[in-house]
Each structure stands twice: as structure tokens, then as C-alpha cells.
mmCIF file of C-alpha atoms in Angstrom:
data_model
loop_
_atom_site.group_PDB
_atom_site.id
_atom_site.type_symbol
_atom_site.label_atom_id
_atom_site.label_comp_id
_atom_site.label_asym_id
_atom_site.label_seq_id
_atom_site.Cartn_x
_atom_site.Cartn_y
_atom_site.Cartn_z
ATOM 1 C CA UNK A 1 -14.949 -7.073 -9.474
ATOM 2 C CA UNK A 2 -11.711 -8.080 -7.826
ATOM 3 C CA UNK A 3 -11.956 -8.849 -4.127
ATOM 4 C CA UNK A 4 -9.257 -9.963 -1.729
ATOM 5 C CA UNK A 5 -9.592 -11.651 1.668
ATOM 6 C CA UNK A 6 -6.624 -12.255 3.928
ATOM 7 C CA UNK A 7 -6.559 -14.940 6.583
ATOM 8 C CA UNK A 8 -4.033 -16.075 9.120
ATOM 9 C CA UNK A 9 -3.365 -17.367 12.650
ATOM 10 C CA UNK A 10 -3.797 -14.114 14.561
ATOM 11 C CA UNK A 11 -1.059 -14.999 17.067
ATOM 12 C CA UNK A 12 2.423 -16.359 16.403
ATOM 13 C CA UNK A 13 5.178 -17.130 18.898
ATOM 14 C CA UNK A 14 8.557 -15.427 18.574
ATOM 15 C CA UNK A 15 11.093 -17.275 16.380
ATOM 16 C CA UNK A 16 8.321 -19.196 14.636
ATOM 17 C CA UNK A 17 6.997 -18.703 11.103
ATOM 18 C CA UNK A 18 3.998 -16.644 10.061
ATOM 19 C CA UNK A 19 1.865 -17.949 7.186
ATOM 20 C CA UNK A 20 -0.927 -15.952 5.574
ATOM 21 C CA UNK A 21 -3.170 -16.494 2.595
ATOM 22 C CA UNK A 22 -5.025 -14.070 0.384
ATOM 23 C CA UNK A 23 -8.116 -15.510 -1.297
ATOM 24 C CA UNK A 24 -8.857 -13.855 -4.606
ATOM 25 C CA UNK A 25 -12.261 -13.588 -6.259
ATOM 26 C CA UNK A 26 -13.020 -11.949 -9.577
ATOM 27 C CA UNK A 27 -9.799 -13.079 -11.256
ATOM 28 C CA UNK A 28 -8.070 -16.323 -12.119
ATOM 29 C CA UNK A 29 -4.579 -16.413 -10.655
ATOM 30 C CA UNK A 30 -1.899 -17.291 -13.137
ATOM 31 C CA UNK A 31 -4.098 -16.517 -16.117
ATOM 32 C CA UNK A 32 -5.334 -12.949 -15.982
ATOM 33 C CA UNK A 33 -2.008 -11.120 -15.916
ATOM 34 C CA UNK A 34 -2.339 -9.523 -12.494
ATOM 35 C CA UNK A 35 0.390 -9.125 -9.923
ATOM 36 C CA UNK A 36 0.046 -9.193 -6.164
ATOM 37 C CA UNK A 37 1.691 -7.529 -3.213
ATOM 38 C CA UNK A 38 1.763 -7.931 0.539
ATOM 39 C CA UNK A 39 1.944 -4.751 2.596
ATOM 40 C CA UNK A 40 1.908 -4.456 6.383
ATOM 41 C CA UNK A 41 1.160 -1.792 8.939
ATOM 42 C CA UNK A 42 2.265 -1.993 12.596
ATOM 43 C CA UNK A 43 -0.192 -0.702 15.184
ATOM 44 C CA UNK A 44 -0.256 3.085 14.962
ATOM 45 C CA UNK A 45 2.394 3.036 12.239
ATOM 46 C CA UNK A 46 2.784 3.535 8.525
ATOM 47 C CA UNK A 47 2.711 1.222 5.540
ATOM 48 C CA UNK A 48 5.611 -1.098 4.741
ATOM 49 C CA UNK A 49 5.850 -2.997 1.470
ATOM 50 C CA UNK A 50 6.773 -6.659 2.015
ATOM 51 C CA UNK A 51 6.973 -8.050 -1.472
ATOM 52 C CA UNK A 52 5.456 -8.641 -4.845
ATOM 53 C CA UNK A 53 4.690 -11.693 -6.990
ATOM 54 C CA UNK A 54 3.764 -11.723 -10.644
ATOM 55 C CA UNK A 55 1.234 -14.129 -12.085
ATOM 56 C CA UNK A 56 4.054 -15.982 -13.833
ATOM 57 C CA UNK A 57 5.871 -16.442 -10.500
ATOM 58 C CA UNK A 58 8.628 -13.834 -10.396
ATOM 59 C CA UNK A 59 9.035 -12.393 -6.913
ATOM 60 C CA UNK A 60 10.574 -9.245 -5.451
ATOM 61 C CA UNK A 61 10.999 -8.660 -1.728
ATOM 62 C CA UNK A 62 11.797 -5.793 0.598
ATOM 63 C CA UNK A 63 15.560 -6.026 1.274
ATOM 64 C CA UNK A 64 14.950 -5.026 4.900
ATOM 65 C CA UNK A 65 13.338 -8.409 5.538
ATOM 66 C CA UNK A 66 16.676 -10.047 4.862
ATOM 67 C CA UNK A 67 15.640 -13.323 3.300
ATOM 68 C CA UNK A 68 12.896 -14.117 5.820
ATOM 69 C CA UNK A 69 10.032 -13.736 3.338
ATOM 70 C CA UNK A 70 8.596 -15.942 0.611
ATOM 71 C CA UNK A 71 5.511 -15.483 -1.532
ATOM 72 C CA UNK A 72 3.752 -17.994 -3.743
ATOM 73 C CA UNK A 73 0.657 -18.465 -5.872
ATOM 74 C CA UNK A 74 -1.675 -21.465 -5.677
ATOM 75 C CA UNK A 75 -3.708 -21.346 -8.880
ATOM 76 C CA UNK A 76 -5.845 -24.337 -7.888
ATOM 77 C CA UNK A 77 -7.094 -22.481 -4.801
ATOM 78 C CA UNK A 78 -6.890 -18.996 -6.331
ATOM 79 C CA UNK A 79 -4.757 -17.851 -3.404
ATOM 80 C CA UNK A 80 -1.606 -15.859 -2.835
ATOM 81 C CA UNK A 81 0.466 -16.898 0.158
ATOM 82 C CA UNK A 82 2.996 -15.181 2.373
ATOM 83 C CA UNK A 83 5.488 -16.853 4.691
ATOM 84 C CA UNK A 84 7.665 -14.886 7.084
ATOM 85 C CA UNK A 85 10.188 -16.801 9.165
ATOM 86 C CA UNK A 86 11.935 -16.099 12.482
ATOM 87 C CA UNK A 87 9.343 -13.559 13.565
ATOM 88 C CA UNK A 88 9.826 -11.097 16.401
ATOM 89 C CA UNK A 89 7.564 -8.586 18.091
ATOM 90 C CA UNK A 90 8.565 -6.121 15.376
ATOM 91 C CA UNK A 91 6.557 -8.216 12.908
ATOM 92 C CA UNK A 92 3.313 -7.502 14.743
ATOM 93 C CA UNK A 93 1.124 -5.713 12.218
ATOM 94 C CA UNK A 94 -1.972 -5.732 10.080
ATOM 95 C CA UNK A 95 -1.046 -7.553 6.901
ATOM 96 C CA UNK A 96 -2.744 -6.535 3.643
ATOM 97 C CA UNK A 97 -2.689 -8.096 0.233
ATOM 98 C CA UNK A 98 -3.285 -5.821 -2.728
ATOM 99 C CA UNK A 99 -3.503 -5.975 -6.486
ATOM 100 C CA UNK A 100 -0.669 -4.243 -8.260
ATOM 101 C CA UNK A 101 -1.775 -2.586 -11.491
ATOM 102 C CA UNK A 102 -0.044 -0.635 -14.201
ATOM 103 C CA UNK A 103 3.372 -0.786 -15.849
ATOM 104 C CA UNK A 104 6.499 -1.587 -13.874
ATOM 105 C CA UNK A 105 7.983 1.441 -12.170
ATOM 106 C CA UNK A 106 4.690 3.319 -12.117
ATOM 107 C CA UNK A 107 2.327 0.677 -10.777
ATOM 108 C CA UNK A 108 -0.187 1.316 -8.036
ATOM 109 C CA UNK A 109 -2.123 -0.806 -5.506
ATOM 110 C CA UNK A 110 -5.853 -1.205 -5.982
ATOM 111 C CA UNK A 111 -7.862 -2.833 -4.532
ATOM 112 C CA UNK A 112 -6.647 -3.847 -1.071
ATOM 113 C CA UNK A 113 -7.973 -6.595 1.128
ATOM 114 C CA UNK A 114 -9.446 -5.809 4.534
ATOM 115 C CA UNK A 115 -6.256 -6.891 6.267
ATOM 116 C CA UNK A 116 -5.531 -9.420 8.979
ATOM 117 C CA UNK A 117 -3.917 -8.626 12.316
ATOM 118 C CA UNK A 118 -1.000 -10.789 13.363
ATOM 119 C CA UNK A 119 0.478 -10.450 16.828
ATOM 120 C CA UNK A 120 3.831 -11.964 17.724
ATOM 121 C CA UNK A 121 3.915 -12.858 21.402
ATOM 122 C CA UNK A 122 4.727 -15.758 23.677
ATOM 123 C CA UNK B 1 17.719 3.109 -0.225
ATOM 124 C CA UNK B 2 15.212 5.596 -1.537
ATOM 125 C CA UNK B 3 13.119 7.533 0.984
ATOM 126 C CA UNK B 4 9.913 9.561 0.814
ATOM 127 C CA UNK B 5 9.228 12.255 3.409
ATOM 128 C CA UNK B 6 5.785 13.548 4.363
ATOM 129 C CA UNK B 7 4.758 16.056 7.041
ATOM 130 C CA UNK B 8 3.253 14.135 9.976
ATOM 131 C CA UNK B 9 0.181 16.341 10.090
ATOM 132 C CA UNK B 10 -1.733 18.967 8.164
ATOM 133 C CA UNK B 11 -4.685 20.943 9.491
ATOM 134 C CA UNK B 12 -7.208 22.715 7.280
ATOM 135 C CA UNK B 13 -10.461 24.556 7.824
ATOM 136 C CA UNK B 14 -13.641 23.210 6.200
ATOM 137 C CA UNK B 15 -14.045 24.531 2.678
ATOM 138 C CA UNK B 16 -10.389 25.468 2.352
ATOM 139 C CA UNK B 17 -7.687 23.775 0.281
ATOM 140 C CA UNK B 18 -5.405 21.176 1.853
ATOM 141 C CA UNK B 19 -1.965 20.505 0.458
ATOM 142 C CA UNK B 20 -0.020 17.372 1.398
ATOM 143 C CA UNK B 21 3.533 17.043 0.167
ATOM 144 C CA UNK B 22 5.789 14.061 -0.469
ATOM 145 C CA UNK B 23 9.483 14.705 -0.946
ATOM 146 C CA UNK B 24 12.253 12.563 -2.396
ATOM 147 C CA UNK B 25 15.398 12.972 -4.447
ATOM 148 C CA UNK B 26 14.385 13.719 -8.058
ATOM 149 C CA UNK B 27 10.915 12.428 -7.237
ATOM 150 C CA UNK B 28 9.607 14.119 -10.364
ATOM 151 C CA UNK B 29 11.418 11.465 -12.403
ATOM 152 C CA UNK B 30 9.306 8.762 -10.748
ATOM 153 C CA UNK B 31 5.616 7.971 -10.743
ATOM 154 C CA UNK B 32 3.760 8.657 -7.497
ATOM 155 C CA UNK B 33 0.539 7.213 -6.148
ATOM 156 C CA UNK B 34 -1.488 8.396 -3.154
ATOM 157 C CA UNK B 35 -3.664 6.446 -0.726
ATOM 158 C CA UNK B 36 -6.247 7.540 1.825
ATOM 159 C CA UNK B 37 -6.771 5.524 4.983
ATOM 160 C CA UNK B 38 -9.519 6.195 7.481
ATOM 161 C CA UNK B 39 -9.376 4.702 11.000
ATOM 162 C CA UNK B 40 -9.976 0.973 11.038
ATOM 163 C CA UNK B 41 -10.139 0.761 7.246
ATOM 164 C CA UNK B 42 -7.852 -0.426 4.491
ATOM 165 C CA UNK B 43 -6.004 2.106 2.354
ATOM 166 C CA UNK B 44 -7.815 3.334 -0.744
ATOM 167 C CA UNK B 45 -6.128 4.542 -3.926
ATOM 168 C CA UNK B 46 -6.936 8.209 -4.626
ATOM 169 C CA UNK B 47 -4.273 9.206 -7.183
ATOM 170 C CA UNK B 48 -2.072 7.099 -9.467
ATOM 171 C CA UNK B 49 0.682 7.962 -11.929
ATOM 172 C CA UNK B 50 1.125 11.396 -10.342
ATOM 173 C CA UNK B 51 -2.194 12.926 -11.324
ATOM 174 C CA UNK B 52 -4.710 10.306 -12.429
ATOM 175 C CA UNK B 53 -7.829 9.824 -10.372
ATOM 176 C CA UNK B 54 -9.846 6.581 -10.096
ATOM 177 C CA UNK B 55 -13.403 7.094 -11.299
ATOM 178 C CA UNK B 56 -14.884 6.917 -7.820
ATOM 179 C CA UNK B 57 -12.626 9.637 -6.405
ATOM 180 C CA UNK B 58 -14.083 13.185 -6.549
ATOM 181 C CA UNK B 59 -12.484 15.884 -8.710
ATOM 182 C CA UNK B 60 -11.702 17.838 -5.544
ATOM 183 C CA UNK B 61 -8.641 15.604 -5.166
ATOM 184 C CA UNK B 62 -5.756 16.224 -7.535
ATOM 185 C CA UNK B 63 -2.065 15.362 -7.737
ATOM 186 C CA UNK B 64 1.093 16.766 -9.246
ATOM 187 C CA UNK B 65 4.766 15.819 -9.240
ATOM 188 C CA UNK B 66 7.791 17.899 -10.192
ATOM 189 C CA UNK B 67 11.368 18.329 -9.055
ATOM 190 C CA UNK B 68 11.751 16.765 -5.630
ATOM 191 C CA UNK B 69 8.125 17.077 -4.512
ATOM 192 C CA UNK B 70 4.826 15.404 -5.263
ATOM 193 C CA UNK B 71 1.693 17.128 -4.013
ATOM 194 C CA UNK B 72 -1.801 15.932 -3.192
ATOM 195 C CA UNK B 73 -4.295 18.786 -3.216
ATOM 196 C CA UNK B 74 -7.770 18.551 -1.751
ATOM 197 C CA UNK B 75 -9.990 21.519 -2.550
ATOM 198 C CA UNK B 76 -13.161 22.481 -0.707
ATOM 199 C CA UNK B 77 -12.090 20.160 2.107
ATOM 200 C CA UNK B 78 -14.846 18.377 3.997
ATOM 201 C CA UNK B 79 -14.909 16.494 7.282
ATOM 202 C CA UNK B 80 -15.094 13.266 5.295
ATOM 203 C CA UNK B 81 -11.583 13.999 3.998
ATOM 204 C CA UNK B 82 -10.111 13.534 7.482
ATOM 205 C CA UNK B 83 -7.768 10.580 7.161
ATOM 206 C CA UNK B 84 -4.159 9.498 6.883
ATOM 207 C CA UNK B 85 -2.649 9.968 3.437
ATOM 208 C CA UNK B 86 0.342 8.014 2.107
ATOM 209 C CA UNK B 87 2.437 8.588 -1.001
ATOM 210 C CA UNK B 88 4.117 5.674 -2.792
ATOM 211 C CA UNK B 89 6.770 5.311 -5.459
ATOM 212 C CA UNK B 90 9.026 2.636 -6.899
ATOM 213 C CA UNK B 91 12.756 2.320 -6.395
ATOM 214 C CA UNK B 92 13.739 0.001 -9.230
ATOM 215 C CA UNK B 93 11.875 -3.224 -8.368
ATOM 216 C CA UNK B 94 10.952 -2.316 -4.807
ATOM 217 C CA UNK B 95 8.212 -0.127 -3.380
ATOM 218 C CA UNK B 96 8.606 2.809 -1.031
ATOM 219 C CA UNK B 97 5.879 4.456 1.031
ATOM 220 C CA UNK B 98 6.044 7.826 2.704
ATOM 221 C CA UNK B 99 5.522 7.932 6.445
ATOM 222 C CA UNK B 100 1.989 9.252 6.096
ATOM 223 C CA UNK B 101 0.264 12.555 6.825
ATOM 224 C CA UNK B 102 -2.694 12.912 9.148
ATOM 225 C CA UNK B 103 -5.144 15.409 7.695
ATOM 226 C CA UNK B 104 -7.333 17.141 10.250
ATOM 227 C CA UNK B 105 -10.301 19.246 9.167
ATOM 228 C CA UNK B 106 -10.935 21.738 11.936
#
């Protein structure tokens, strides 16, 4: 059974970079044909898709993040990583990783990790 | 960019049918998924590809999508159905979520 566990710093200073990892169990990254997304949710707010990475490395990002985001896969650690640069208070959110299943254009997210809260503050 | 609109809140009496809508331009031409999120928990998939239900989701939940509106229907609503519900679709290679609907069973 696929399980995801996000981890991160909890607190990041404005203008710095935010780095998160998603540890995957129940699948072998790079080999099992899954794809992975990061999705965030500000306190009291809705869901915002951040980006998507396929097992073979192709990435797609939310245009609203304007080049500040990068995702990668570390097959040796079975982890998916997210880096968001030049953070502001608006980046404060719970960050989720999720498995993306199904054909392109009709894919869905299941399961989701438990999420990790990141606050941006000085 | 593509947008999905949901009513902020829906209230239903126990045992009645709740209907949550998700609107977007020609949404019926796209595939819609729905997620349920209870307070303090991660979202859970309840409907995918417009009307398919994961095995662990009860038959009381159903989905449809036509024209400009996708609909999540919850029949015989129970207090356990109280949650925020989000629709989701793809816009080419990017993902769009609706703003979410808070379902209250009262």
C-alpha cells in the first residue's frame, strides 16, 4: 500500500528557500510508473496545485509560482523533493504530496500524505 | 487560466440529499475529481473521472458532469459527511481546484 510522509523545516524566513521531502513507501520511485504532485493549502484556505513530476523526470509547475519552484526525484532515497525560492508570508501553508494516478488530462490524486505545515516569518 | 467555481457552503438536513456543484467553461469536456477534507485531515478522493468511486467510498456518494457543471451528490446524508469538498480538473498540463464547499449537516 502506497504511503507518503512529508517533512520540512516548519519555519522559513522571508526571501529564503523552502525545501521539503516526501518519503514514499510501497513503491519504487523511478521504476513503478507513478507520478507525484505537491499541493498546498494556506491556513483556512483552499487547495492550490504546485507542480507535478513524472517517474521519468518530466516536470510541470503552476504558472502562478513564476519560476520559483523545482521538483526532483531521488530514487536512492525513494523521495520526492520540492524547493520553493524567495518565499513570502503568502507561501505559509500546509504542503501535501500526493500520488497522481490515471491518464493525462483525467488523472486524480490518491493517496495524499498527512501534510507538513510551513510558516514563513522572520 | 481555467477556473472552477463552487458555492462556499451547502446545508442539508440529516437523511436528505446534498448537491454540491462545480462550474467551469465547457467543464463537461473535461474529467472531474472530487475530494473530501475533514478538519485537521488530508483530502481524500471520493470521485474520479466524473463518476467513478474508489472502493472504500459508499454508494451514497455519486458524481456527474455535463455542460458547464459537475455535480457531487450525497444521498441519505449523515453527520459524518460534514466536511469541505473540492472539485479538481486539468487545464492542459496543469491542475485546477475549485475553491471548496463546506457541507453542513444540520
